[in-house]
C-alpha cells in the first residue's frame, strides 16, 4: 500500500471515530432526562447506604416520616453553604417526624469525615460509593434535594442552594 492510500485510510478512520464520539455525546445529552429522573409524584426508589459510623440506612425504614434527602459533595460551595442550615433545622424537626439523609457523591471517608467535623453535622451522612443512588434519582447538578413524604412519595425536587428559611419551610412541608 503506498503512502497516499495509507494516509487516506488513517484520516478516514480518525474522522469516523470523531463522528461516532460526537454522535454518542449528542445522544447521551438528549436522552439523559429519560434515564432515572425522579420527579414530584414518583415513588422514591429504595436504597441502603452506610453512614460514617458504620450504621446502615435504608430509605424504606423511614416510612411514616418525612425525609429530606440531600445529594452533595465536599467540593461544592453551594452544598457547604446550606449544610449549617440543614443541621440547625434537623435539631428542630428530628423529633417531629422529619429526618435528613445527606448522600455524599462518591468521595473518600476521610474527606467526608473532615467536612462533618468542620461543620459539626449531626444528621446522618452516607456515601454513595458507586453512584448507584445518584443515578437512580437522576441527580444533576449538586446540591439536589428530594422532599419525600411519610408515604414514600417525592413531594418536590429542589436544585441549588437553600436559605435557612427555605430548609425550615420544606422540612415543615413533609412533616407527618
Tab-separated table of C-alpha atoms in Angstrom:
chain	number	residue	atom	x	y	z
A	1	UNK	CA	0.000	0.000	0.000
A	2	UNK	CA	1.507	3.332	-0.936
A	3	UNK	CA	1.813	6.343	1.411
A	4	UNK	CA	-1.146	8.277	-0.011
A	5	UNK	CA	-3.596	5.384	0.394
A	6	UNK	CA	-2.360	4.645	3.927
A	7	UNK	CA	-2.692	8.329	4.930
A	8	UNK	CA	-6.211	8.429	3.461
A	9	UNK	CA	-7.157	5.273	5.380
A	10	UNK	CA	-5.810	6.681	8.671
A	11	UNK	CA	-7.552	10.029	8.175
A	12	UNK	CA	-10.836	8.333	7.305
A	13	UNK	CA	-10.608	6.114	10.397
A	14	UNK	CA	-9.938	9.138	12.655
A	15	UNK	CA	-12.816	11.041	11.077
A	16	UNK	CA	-15.200	8.112	11.636
A	17	UNK	CA	-14.131	7.807	15.297
A	18	UNK	CA	-14.615	11.538	15.871
A	19	UNK	CA	-18.051	11.445	14.228
A	20	UNK	CA	-19.033	8.466	16.410
A	21	UNK	CA	-17.869	10.304	19.567
A	22	UNK	CA	-19.876	13.418	18.652
A	23	UNK	CA	-22.963	11.321	17.850
A	24	UNK	CA	-22.731	9.469	21.194
A	25	UNK	CA	-22.305	12.738	23.127
A	26	UNK	CA	-25.364	14.242	21.474
A	27	UNK	CA	-27.393	11.081	22.087
A	28	UNK	CA	-26.345	10.941	25.765
A	29	UNK	CA	-27.222	14.588	26.350
A	30	UNK	CA	-30.604	14.433	24.618
A	31	UNK	CA	-31.692	11.241	26.403
A	32	UNK	CA	-30.324	11.946	29.895
A	33	UNK	CA	-33.683	13.346	31.005
A	34	UNK	CA	-35.281	9.963	30.320
A	35	UNK	CA	-32.796	7.946	32.388
A	36	UNK	CA	-33.740	7.617	36.060
A	37	UNK	CA	-35.048	11.156	36.519
A	38	UNK	CA	-37.235	11.124	39.636
A	39	UNK	CA	-39.930	13.800	39.734
A	40	UNK	CA	-42.587	15.024	42.128
A	41	UNK	CA	-45.307	12.395	42.463
A	42	UNK	CA	-42.944	9.454	41.843
A	43	UNK	CA	-42.297	6.824	44.477
A	44	UNK	CA	-38.800	7.373	45.906
A	45	UNK	CA	-36.502	4.471	44.921
A	46	UNK	CA	-35.372	2.494	47.954
A	47	UNK	CA	-31.675	2.140	48.761
A	48	UNK	CA	-29.332	1.109	51.551
A	49	UNK	CA	-26.205	3.151	52.297
A	50	UNK	CA	-23.840	3.149	55.258
A	51	UNK	CA	-23.121	6.222	57.366
A	52	UNK	CA	-19.792	7.306	58.806
A	53	UNK	CA	-20.375	5.249	61.995
A	54	UNK	CA	-20.978	2.048	60.014
A	55	UNK	CA	-24.758	2.142	60.523
A	56	UNK	CA	-26.930	1.154	57.550
A	57	UNK	CA	-29.700	3.497	56.421
A	58	UNK	CA	-32.478	2.057	54.295
A	59	UNK	CA	-34.848	4.675	52.888
A	60	UNK	CA	-37.917	2.457	53.380
A	61	UNK	CA	-37.108	2.236	57.117
A	62	UNK	CA	-38.136	5.894	57.340
A	63	UNK	CA	-41.685	5.203	56.119
A	64	UNK	CA	-44.106	7.221	58.232
A	65	UNK	CA	-41.611	10.089	58.493
A	66	UNK	CA	-40.725	12.868	56.100
A	67	UNK	CA	-37.248	12.558	54.563
A	68	UNK	CA	-35.150	15.499	53.408
A	69	UNK	CA	-32.859	13.610	51.000
A	70	UNK	CA	-29.907	15.824	50.051
A	71	UNK	CA	-27.187	14.955	47.492
A	72	UNK	CA	-23.948	16.878	47.987
A	73	UNK	CA	-20.144	16.973	47.650
A	74	UNK	CA	-17.398	18.417	49.872
A	75	UNK	CA	-16.064	20.463	46.926
A	76	UNK	CA	-19.494	22.003	46.206
A	77	UNK	CA	-19.628	25.546	47.671
A	78	UNK	CA	-23.456	25.841	47.467
A	79	UNK	CA	-23.682	22.481	49.306
A	80	UNK	CA	-21.321	23.727	52.003
A	81	UNK	CA	-23.320	26.928	52.415
A	82	UNK	CA	-26.615	25.131	53.133
A	83	UNK	CA	-25.238	22.435	55.483
A	84	UNK	CA	-25.345	24.612	58.654
A	85	UNK	CA	-28.985	25.500	57.850
A	86	UNK	CA	-29.827	21.835	57.420
A	87	UNK	CA	-28.089	20.990	60.710
A	88	UNK	CA	-29.965	23.723	62.576
A	89	UNK	CA	-33.337	22.627	61.213
A	90	UNK	CA	-32.531	18.941	61.786
A	91	UNK	CA	-32.328	19.724	65.509
A	92	UNK	CA	-35.797	21.309	65.277
A	93	UNK	CA	-37.512	18.628	63.175
A	94	UNK	CA	-35.889	15.275	64.072
A	95	UNK	CA	-38.303	14.728	66.974
A	96	UNK	CA	-41.253	15.919	64.854
A	97	UNK	CA	-41.016	13.116	62.287
A	98	UNK	CA	-38.701	14.655	59.684
A	99	UNK	CA	-35.284	13.132	59.019
A	100	UNK	CA	-32.338	14.288	56.942
A	101	UNK	CA	-30.250	11.878	54.907
A	102	UNK	CA	-27.262	13.569	53.284
A	103	UNK	CA	-25.873	11.465	50.425
A	104	UNK	CA	-22.288	12.268	49.517
A	105	UNK	CA	-21.410	11.536	45.902
A	106	UNK	CA	-18.542	9.034	45.842
A	107	UNK	CA	-15.907	10.829	47.920
A	108	UNK	CA	-13.475	9.302	50.412
A	109	UNK	CA	-14.451	8.722	54.042
A	110	UNK	CA	-11.506	10.903	55.073
A	111	UNK	CA	-12.803	13.953	53.152
A	112	UNK	CA	-16.387	13.414	54.288
A	113	UNK	CA	-15.413	12.960	57.957
A	114	UNK	CA	-13.271	16.109	57.819
A	115	UNK	CA	-16.231	18.034	56.342
A	116	UNK	CA	-18.624	16.681	59.024
A	117	UNK	CA	-16.207	17.690	61.795
A	118	UNK	CA	-15.572	21.144	60.309
A	119	UNK	CA	-19.317	21.891	60.198
A	120	UNK	CA	-20.405	19.953	63.316
A	121	UNK	CA	-23.059	17.997	61.389
A	122	UNK	CA	-25.377	15.855	63.495
A	123	UNK	CA	-27.647	14.304	60.862
A	124	UNK	CA	-26.819	11.008	59.114
A	125	UNK	CA	-24.285	11.374	56.286
A	126	UNK	CA	-23.903	8.409	53.917
A	127	UNK	CA	-21.589	7.876	50.946
A	128	UNK	CA	-22.868	6.634	47.589
A	129	UNK	CA	-19.540	4.974	46.675
A	130	UNK	CA	-20.597	3.630	43.253
A	131	UNK	CA	-23.002	6.409	42.298
A	132	UNK	CA	-25.906	3.938	42.106
A	133	UNK	CA	-28.302	6.077	44.157
A	134	UNK	CA	-27.197	9.240	42.345
A	135	UNK	CA	-28.035	7.567	39.013
A	136	UNK	CA	-31.310	6.062	40.267
A	137	UNK	CA	-32.511	9.535	41.222
A	138	UNK	CA	-31.053	11.215	38.119
A	139	UNK	CA	-29.245	13.842	40.186
A	140	UNK	CA	-27.696	16.730	38.283
A	141	UNK	CA	-26.500	19.301	39.449
A	142	UNK	CA	-25.408	19.455	43.094
A	143	UNK	CA	-26.879	20.222	45.525
A	144	UNK	CA	-30.154	18.470	44.794
A	145	UNK	CA	-32.720	17.724	47.483
A	146	UNK	CA	-35.730	15.412	47.298
A	147	UNK	CA	-38.585	16.057	49.722
A	148	UNK	CA	-40.108	12.659	50.471
A	149	UNK	CA	-43.430	12.483	52.299
A	150	UNK	CA	-44.262	9.912	55.028
A	151	UNK	CA	-45.821	7.608	52.378
A	152	UNK	CA	-42.545	7.457	50.422
A	153	UNK	CA	-43.590	9.713	47.526
A	154	UNK	CA	-41.460	12.570	46.254
A	155	UNK	CA	-43.227	15.858	47.001
A	156	UNK	CA	-40.683	18.181	45.422
A	157	UNK	CA	-37.233	18.166	43.783
A	158	UNK	CA	-35.028	21.158	44.598
A	159	UNK	CA	-31.748	22.138	42.969
A	160	UNK	CA	-29.394	24.862	44.122
A	161	UNK	CA	-28.648	26.465	47.461
A	162	UNK	CA	-31.335	26.959	50.072
A	163	UNK	CA	-31.560	29.570	52.801
A	164	UNK	CA	-32.341	28.550	56.363
A	165	UNK	CA	-35.916	29.768	55.845
A	166	UNK	CA	-36.203	27.535	52.758
A	167	UNK	CA	-34.947	24.488	54.676
A	168	UNK	CA	-37.391	25.181	57.521
A	169	UNK	CA	-40.337	25.636	55.125
A	170	UNK	CA	-39.520	22.481	53.134
A	171	UNK	CA	-38.960	20.323	56.215
A	172	UNK	CA	-42.289	21.575	57.585
A	173	UNK	CA	-43.995	20.637	54.314
A	174	UNK	CA	-43.119	16.933	54.722
A	175	UNK	CA	-43.787	16.717	58.451
A	176	UNK	CA	-46.307	13.970	59.275
